[in-house]
Amino acid sequence: MSSIVFDVKDGVALITLNRPDKFNAFNREMALLLQQLLDDCAARADIRCVYLTGNGRAFSAGQDLAELVGENPPGFEQILSEHYNPIVTRIRNLPKPVVAAINGVAAGAGANIALCCDVVVATASALFIQAFSKIGLIPDSGGTYTLPRLIGWQKASALMMLGDKVTAAAAEQMGMVYKVLEDDVFAAESLAIAQTLAAMPTRGLALTKQALNASMHNDWPQQLQKEDELQYTAAHTYDYNEGVAAFLEKRKPLFKGE
Ligand code: LHQ
């Protein structure tokens, strides 16, 4: 059984973390496979949106702690530089929207991988846990960068130190996630979001993502300059011409992601 199930349908790459007995905790094999699949998603023109979820009761419980005390454990120095940092960097640099569909508990690196995705939706019974402090570690996978920017420094600091379980409703209320969906409609409605994105002008969405990435470190004049550059690129896409033409002709646009 593969640690990740991969499928492509209607322009959406479905990536399902698949170690349900381990709450989809990451071992080295799964971390490297996810990197390879994200590279495939970047390269394939037929993929216009990525949908990342977990099989079973968890999205992911972060690092597989049993692996660290098993035979031939990865060295501590490898875990961030070879496993998690390349995953979150690939997600942020992927020129396509990534939807994280949080189907259950998301803890440690599992929580912070989720939080760097472009659209994060959670099922009503999901939980988010900055579990690191409970085992003497610091939050990683970009969490110290993303979480304070999403929910503010004070809440991020407290959640990271206390390691509280945050319900989906609380996560939505504090801006950690985009939306909570009821458990019985979660699978269908979260997938519908990915399908909607895949049919949109995805080249433009990639440029939007690039602008948001740049806004994390740019000052105001630099960011206006960035918008200027990216808007110029957007205005020279097939989809921009199609969007304007369809509007003027009062018809439904057919976007290609080009
Ligand atoms: C697991 C895990 C798990 C293995 C549940 N590993 N089996 C970076 C730097 C270097 C090294 C370390 O890592 C990192 C990045 C990180 O991600 S650090 C943070 C690692 N994650 C955690 O500390 C979370 C550990 N898990 C938990 O606290 C709980 O399992 C949560 C709160 C996620 C869920 O609690 P419950 O709903 O009560 O479920 P459970 O504890 O019974 O877990 C279900 C099964 O999953 C169980 O297996 P079993 O065979 O006993 O039924 C767990 O052993 C297994 N599991 N997390 N991380």
Tab-separated table of C-alpha atoms and ligand atoms in Angstrom:
chain	number	residue	atom	x	y	z
A	1	MET	CA	0.000	0.000	0.000
A	2	SER	CA	1.452	3.341	-1.030
A	3	SER	CA	1.922	5.967	1.675
A	4	ILE	CA	0.275	8.494	-0.650
A	5	VAL	CA	-2.554	7.931	-3.114
A	6	PHE	CA	-2.344	10.079	-6.238
A	7	ASP	CA	-4.966	10.622	-8.892
A	8	VAL	CA	-5.830	13.306	-11.435
A	9	LYS	CA	-9.408	14.172	-12.342
A	10	ASP	CA	-10.890	17.166	-14.159
A	11	GLY	CA	-7.661	19.165	-13.857
A	12	VAL	CA	-7.341	18.497	-10.109
A	13	ALA	CA	-4.470	16.446	-8.654
A	14	LEU	CA	-5.802	14.532	-5.667
A	15	ILE	CA	-3.034	13.834	-3.151
A	16	THR	CA	-4.189	11.716	-0.217
A	17	LEU	CA	-1.789	11.040	2.657
A	18	ASN	CA	-2.304	7.357	3.274
A	19	ARG	CA	-0.879	6.004	6.521
A	20	PRO	CA	-4.199	6.035	8.397
A	21	ASP	CA	-3.040	3.715	11.208
A	22	LYS	CA	-0.278	6.215	11.992
A	23	PHE	CA	-2.571	9.217	11.628
A	24	ASN	CA	-0.740	9.919	8.339
A	25	ALA	CA	2.441	10.766	10.235
A	26	PHE	CA	5.377	11.492	7.926
A	27	ASN	CA	8.253	9.063	7.622
A	28	ARG	CA	11.135	9.730	5.247
A	29	GLU	CA	9.595	7.706	2.436
A	30	MET	CA	6.317	9.618	2.572
A	31	ALA	CA	8.039	13.010	2.828
A	32	LEU	CA	10.175	12.293	-0.256
A	33	LEU	CA	7.200	10.910	-2.181
A	34	LEU	CA	5.145	14.032	-1.461
A	35	GLN	CA	7.987	16.180	-2.816
A	36	GLN	CA	8.111	14.105	-6.002
A	37	LEU	CA	4.338	14.316	-6.471
A	38	LEU	CA	4.391	18.098	-5.981
A	39	ASP	CA	7.092	18.293	-8.667
A	40	ASP	CA	4.879	16.243	-10.986
A	41	CYS	CA	1.976	18.609	-10.275
A	42	ALA	CA	4.153	21.597	-11.167
A	43	ALA	CA	5.326	20.000	-14.424
A	44	ARG	CA	2.046	18.601	-15.785
A	45	ALA	CA	-0.039	20.985	-17.898
A	46	ASP	CA	-3.197	18.900	-17.364
A	47	ILE	CA	-3.026	19.641	-13.604
A	48	ARG	CA	-4.373	23.085	-12.734
A	49	CYS	CA	-5.089	22.708	-9.013
A	50	VAL	CA	-3.806	20.455	-6.212
A	51	TYR	CA	-6.082	19.009	-3.522
A	52	LEU	CA	-4.209	17.724	-0.462
A	53	THR	CA	-6.022	15.648	2.149
A	54	GLY	CA	-5.611	12.661	4.463
A	55	ASN	CA	-7.127	9.189	4.634
A	56	GLY	CA	-8.906	8.214	7.847
A	57	ARG	CA	-9.319	10.188	11.060
A	58	ALA	CA	-6.325	12.494	10.614
A	59	PHE	CA	-4.967	14.917	8.057
A	60	SER	CA	-1.480	14.297	9.466
A	61	ALA	CA	0.038	13.993	12.946
A	62	GLY	CA	3.354	15.422	11.709
A	63	GLN	CA	6.599	13.558	12.097
A	64	ASP	CA	6.317	9.795	12.654
A	65	LEU	CA	7.816	9.723	16.125
A	66	ALA	CA	8.316	5.946	15.997
A	67	GLU	CA	10.639	6.394	12.999
A	68	LEU	CA	12.974	8.495	15.132
A	69	VAL	CA	13.666	5.620	17.497
A	70	GLY	CA	13.424	2.836	14.901
A	71	GLU	CA	16.148	1.207	12.825
A	72	ASN	CA	18.211	3.610	10.672
A	73	PRO	CA	16.323	6.718	11.766
A	74	PRO	CA	16.861	9.822	9.648
A	75	GLY	CA	19.312	12.181	11.334
A	76	PHE	CA	17.794	15.215	13.011
A	77	GLU	CA	19.791	17.409	10.637
A	78	GLN	CA	18.049	15.733	7.674
A	79	ILE	CA	14.470	16.022	8.872
A	80	LEU	CA	13.940	19.699	8.213
A	81	SER	CA	16.375	20.256	5.359
A	82	GLU	CA	15.425	17.127	3.388
A	83	HIS	CA	11.829	16.451	4.448
A	84	TYR	CA	9.704	19.386	5.599
A	85	ASN	CA	11.445	22.473	4.223
A	86	PRO	CA	11.360	21.132	0.643
A	87	ILE	CA	7.660	20.255	1.025
A	88	VAL	CA	6.516	23.690	2.222
A	89	THR	CA	8.824	25.450	-0.241
A	90	ARG	CA	7.361	23.422	-3.096
A	91	ILE	CA	3.817	24.261	-1.986
A	92	ARG	CA	4.558	28.013	-1.820
A	93	ASN	CA	6.411	27.978	-5.168
A	94	LEU	CA	3.964	25.735	-7.017
A	95	PRO	CA	2.472	27.901	-9.776
A	96	LYS	CA	-0.998	26.465	-9.151
A	97	PRO	CA	-3.434	26.777	-6.252
A	98	VAL	CA	-3.106	24.178	-3.500
A	99	VAL	CA	-6.250	23.384	-1.511
A	100	ALA	CA	-5.671	21.727	1.874
A	101	ALA	CA	-8.754	19.757	2.890
A	102	ILE	CA	-8.275	19.103	6.596
A	103	ASN	CA	-10.303	15.957	7.204
A	104	GLY	CA	-9.286	15.415	10.860
A	105	VAL	CA	-6.503	16.208	13.272
A	106	ALA	CA	-3.531	18.185	11.922
A	107	ALA	CA	-0.636	18.230	14.385
A	108	GLY	CA	2.998	19.359	14.362
A	109	ALA	CA	4.454	19.496	10.859
A	110	GLY	CA	1.073	18.213	9.616
A	111	ALA	CA	-0.580	21.415	10.871
A	112	ASN	CA	2.057	23.712	9.431
A	113	ILE	CA	2.125	22.048	6.015
A	114	ALA	CA	-1.642	22.625	5.934
A	115	LEU	CA	-1.316	26.281	6.917
A	116	CYS	CA	1.007	27.176	4.042
A	117	CYS	CA	-1.519	26.023	1.430
A	118	ASP	CA	-3.471	28.590	-0.599
A	119	VAL	CA	-6.997	27.668	0.464
A	120	VAL	CA	-7.427	25.742	3.720
A	121	VAL	CA	-10.809	24.223	4.524
A	122	ALA	CA	-11.518	22.019	7.510
A	123	THR	CA	-14.179	19.521	8.392
A	124	ALA	CA	-16.157	20.589	11.472
A	125	SER	CA	-14.569	17.901	13.685
A	126	ALA	CA	-10.962	18.716	12.678
A	127	LEU	CA	-8.389	19.873	15.231
A	128	PHE	CA	-5.178	21.880	14.812
A	129	ILE	CA	-2.357	21.312	17.286
A	130	GLN	CA	1.050	22.979	17.461
A	131	ALA	CA	2.221	19.779	19.149
A	132	PHE	CA	5.943	20.581	19.093
A	133	SER	CA	6.222	22.180	22.536
A	134	LYS	CA	4.834	19.041	24.204
A	135	ILE	CA	7.948	17.119	23.129
A	136	GLY	CA	10.450	19.923	23.629
A	137	LEU	CA	10.745	20.998	19.975
A	138	ILE	CA	10.094	24.286	18.228
A	139	PRO	CA	7.381	24.734	15.571
A	140	ASP	CA	8.800	24.056	12.115
A	141	SER	CA	7.673	23.593	8.503
A	142	GLY	CA	7.367	27.371	8.263
A	143	GLY	CA	4.879	27.614	11.138
A	144	THR	CA	6.717	30.427	12.910
A	145	TYR	CA	6.402	32.388	9.646
A	146	THR	CA	2.841	31.561	8.613
A	147	LEU	CA	0.912	31.294	11.887
A	148	PRO	CA	1.654	34.787	13.318
A	149	ARG	CA	0.830	36.259	9.908
A	150	LEU	CA	-2.482	34.399	9.817
A	151	ILE	CA	-3.733	34.902	13.367
A	152	GLY	CA	-1.468	37.548	14.924
A	153	TRP	CA	1.649	37.246	17.036
A	154	GLN	CA	-0.001	36.852	20.459
A	155	LYS	CA	-2.360	33.996	19.581
A	156	ALA	CA	0.373	32.260	17.590
A	157	SER	CA	2.801	32.582	20.468
A	158	ALA	CA	0.324	31.193	23.012
A	159	LEU	CA	-0.811	28.301	20.790
A	160	MET	CA	2.791	27.379	20.017
A	161	MET	CA	3.808	27.398	23.677
A	162	LEU	CA	0.717	25.759	25.178
A	163	GLY	CA	0.130	23.272	22.344
A	164	ASP	CA	-3.653	23.681	22.732
A	165	LYS	CA	-6.088	21.714	20.603
A	166	VAL	CA	-7.787	24.286	18.354
A	167	THR	CA	-11.198	23.302	17.024
A	168	ALA	CA	-12.087	23.924	13.386
A	169	ALA	CA	-14.628	26.561	14.451
A	170	ALA	CA	-12.005	28.417	16.518
A	171	ALA	CA	-9.475	28.103	13.693
A	172	GLU	CA	-11.933	29.697	11.286
A	173	GLN	CA	-12.838	32.424	13.749
A	174	MET	CA	-9.197	33.418	14.243
A	175	GLY	CA	-8.370	33.321	10.509
A	176	MET	CA	-6.237	30.182	10.568
A	177	VAL	CA	-8.442	28.561	7.932
A	178	TYR	CA	-10.686	29.882	5.172
A	179	LYS	CA	-13.835	27.914	5.970
A	180	VAL	CA	-15.288	25.086	8.040
A	181	LEU	CA	-17.531	22.610	6.214
A	182	GLU	CA	-19.923	20.257	7.971
A	183	ASP	CA	-18.573	16.702	8.238
A	184	ASP	CA	-21.245	15.147	5.989
A	185	VAL	CA	-20.628	17.510	3.066
A	186	PHE	CA	-16.920	18.125	3.651
A	187	ALA	CA	-15.519	15.745	1.009
A	188	ALA	CA	-17.835	16.909	-1.780
A	189	GLU	CA	-17.720	20.628	-0.991
A	190	SER	CA	-13.964	20.812	-0.456
A	191	LEU	CA	-13.388	19.005	-3.752
A	192	ALA	CA	-15.824	21.376	-5.469
A	193	ILE	CA	-13.607	24.289	-4.372
A	194	ALA	CA	-10.612	22.619	-6.038
A	195	GLN	CA	-12.627	21.926	-9.197
A	196	THR	CA	-13.765	25.558	-9.317
A	197	LEU	CA	-10.167	26.756	-9.032
A	198	ALA	CA	-8.992	24.306	-11.722
A	199	ALA	CA	-11.459	25.796	-14.209
A	200	MET	CA	-10.412	29.387	-13.450
A	201	PRO	CA	-7.625	31.420	-15.132
A	202	THR	CA	-4.989	29.415	-13.257
A	203	ARG	CA	-2.062	31.309	-14.761
A	204	GLY	CA	-3.505	34.427	-13.131
A	205	LEU	CA	-3.963	32.545	-9.863
A	206	ALA	CA	-0.286	31.535	-9.981
A	207	LEU	CA	0.673	35.190	-10.453
A	208	THR	CA	-1.579	36.140	-7.511
A	209	LYS	CA	0.259	33.557	-5.409
A	210	GLN	CA	3.584	35.040	-6.505
A	211	ALA	CA	2.401	38.511	-5.460
A	212	LEU	CA	1.253	37.254	-2.055
A	213	ASN	CA	4.561	35.460	-1.517
A	214	ALA	CA	6.438	38.670	-2.320
A	215	SER	CA	4.216	40.722	0.025
A	216	MET	CA	5.637	38.757	2.961
A	217	HIS	CA	8.926	40.637	2.685
A	218	ASN	CA	8.392	43.638	0.370
A	219	ASP	CA	7.745	47.195	1.480
A	220	TRP	CA	4.930	49.241	-0.119
A	221	PRO	CA	6.847	50.671	-3.121
A	222	GLN	CA	8.444	47.295	-3.857
A	223	GLN	CA	5.071	45.573	-3.691
A	224	LEU	CA	3.415	48.097	-6.012
A	225	GLN	CA	6.282	47.509	-8.439
A	226	LYS	CA	5.734	43.756	-8.139
A	227	GLU	CA	1.998	44.125	-8.862
A	228	ASP	CA	2.870	46.238	-11.886
A	229	GLU	CA	5.176	43.509	-13.281
A	230	LEU	CA	2.798	40.643	-12.558
A	231	GLN	CA	-0.262	42.488	-13.895
A	232	TYR	CA	1.612	43.088	-17.139
A	233	THR	CA	2.235	39.345	-17.395
A	234	ALA	CA	-1.405	38.560	-16.522
A	235	ALA	CA	-2.655	40.965	-19.175
A	236	HIS	CA	-0.720	39.032	-21.817
A	237	THR	CA	-2.309	35.659	-21.082
A	238	TYR	CA	-4.826	33.797	-23.204
A	239	ASP	CA	-7.211	33.672	-20.235
A	240	TYR	CA	-7.283	37.449	-19.785
A	241	ASN	CA	-8.313	37.910	-23.418
A	242	GLU	CA	-10.856	35.124	-23.103
A	243	GLY	CA	-12.290	36.584	-19.867
A	244	VAL	CA	-12.790	40.040	-21.368
A	245	ALA	CA	-14.162	38.656	-24.660
A	246	ALA	CA	-16.608	36.361	-22.842
A	247	PHE	CA	-17.811	39.237	-20.667
A	248	LEU	CA	-18.427	41.500	-23.644
A	249	GLU	CA	-20.082	38.735	-25.646
A	250	LYS	CA	-22.223	37.781	-22.626
A	251	ARG	CA	-21.108	34.139	-22.692
A	252	LYS	CA	-19.405	31.755	-20.270
A	253	PRO	CA	-15.594	31.971	-20.505
A	254	LEU	CA	-13.553	28.883	-21.272
A	255	PHE	CA	-10.207	29.285	-19.546
A	256	LYS	CA	-7.136	27.225	-20.417
A	257	GLY	CA	-4.670	28.228	-17.708
A	258	GLU	CA	-2.488	29.823	-20.378
B	1	LHQ	C1	1.464	8.449	15.548
B	1	LHQ	C2	1.695	9.818	15.590
B	1	LHQ	C3	2.986	10.276	15.287
B	1	LHQ	C4	3.631	8.058	15.035
B	1	LHQ	C5	-0.357	9.508	16.099
B	1	LHQ	N1	3.923	9.361	15.026
B	1	LHQ	N2	2.420	7.566	15.314
B	1	LHQ	C6	10.578	18.047	13.231
B	1	LHQ	C7	11.939	17.957	13.705
B	1	LHQ	C8	12.495	16.688	14.064
B	1	LHQ	C9	11.870	15.672	14.601
B	1	LHQ	C10	10.511	15.621	15.003
B	1	LHQ	O1	9.525	16.143	14.177
B	1	LHQ	C11	9.479	17.296	13.570
B	1	LHQ	C12	8.178	17.727	13.089
B	1	LHQ	C13	6.982	17.350	13.930
B	1	LHQ	O2	5.943	17.130	13.351
B	1	LHQ	S1	7.103	17.287	15.614
B	1	LHQ	C14	5.481	16.862	16.160
B	1	LHQ	C15	5.186	15.390	15.975
B	1	LHQ	N3	3.795	15.065	16.264
B	1	LHQ	C16	3.311	14.954	17.494
B	1	LHQ	O3	3.973	15.163	18.476
B	1	LHQ	C17	1.872	14.512	17.590
B	1	LHQ	C18	1.802	13.153	18.248
B	1	LHQ	N4	0.420	12.652	18.249
B	1	LHQ	C19	-0.500	13.071	19.137
B	1	LHQ	O4	-0.275	13.911	19.978
B	1	LHQ	C20	-1.845	12.420	19.059
B	1	LHQ	O5	-1.723	11.188	18.384
B	1	LHQ	C21	-2.902	13.289	18.330
B	1	LHQ	C22	-3.242	14.503	19.209
B	1	LHQ	C23	-2.425	13.765	16.961
B	1	LHQ	C24	-4.178	12.463	18.134
B	1	LHQ	O6	-4.591	11.937	19.368
B	1	LHQ	P1	-5.710	10.786	19.433
B	1	LHQ	O7	-6.893	11.187	18.633
B	1	LHQ	O8	-5.910	10.462	20.884
B	1	LHQ	O9	-5.069	9.528	18.663
B	1	LHQ	P2	-3.893	8.550	19.144
B	1	LHQ	O10	-2.876	9.289	19.942
B	1	LHQ	O11	-4.504	7.342	19.761
B	1	LHQ	O12	-3.196	8.178	17.735
B	1	LHQ	C25	-3.801	7.226	16.841
B	1	LHQ	C26	-2.717	6.315	16.313
B	1	LHQ	O13	-1.824	7.097	15.531
B	1	LHQ	C27	-1.872	5.717	17.433
B	1	LHQ	O14	-1.454	4.440	17.019
B	1	LHQ	P3	-1.950	3.111	17.806
B	1	LHQ	O15	-1.245	1.994	17.109
B	1	LHQ	O16	-1.576	3.267	19.233
B	1	LHQ	O17	-3.447	3.073	17.601
B	1	LHQ	C28	-0.695	6.654	17.494
B	1	LHQ	O18	0.467	6.058	18.023
B	1	LHQ	C29	-0.500	6.997	16.034
B	1	LHQ	N5	0.162	8.296	15.901
B	1	LHQ	N6	0.554	10.450	15.923
B	1	LHQ	N7	3.271	11.589	15.228
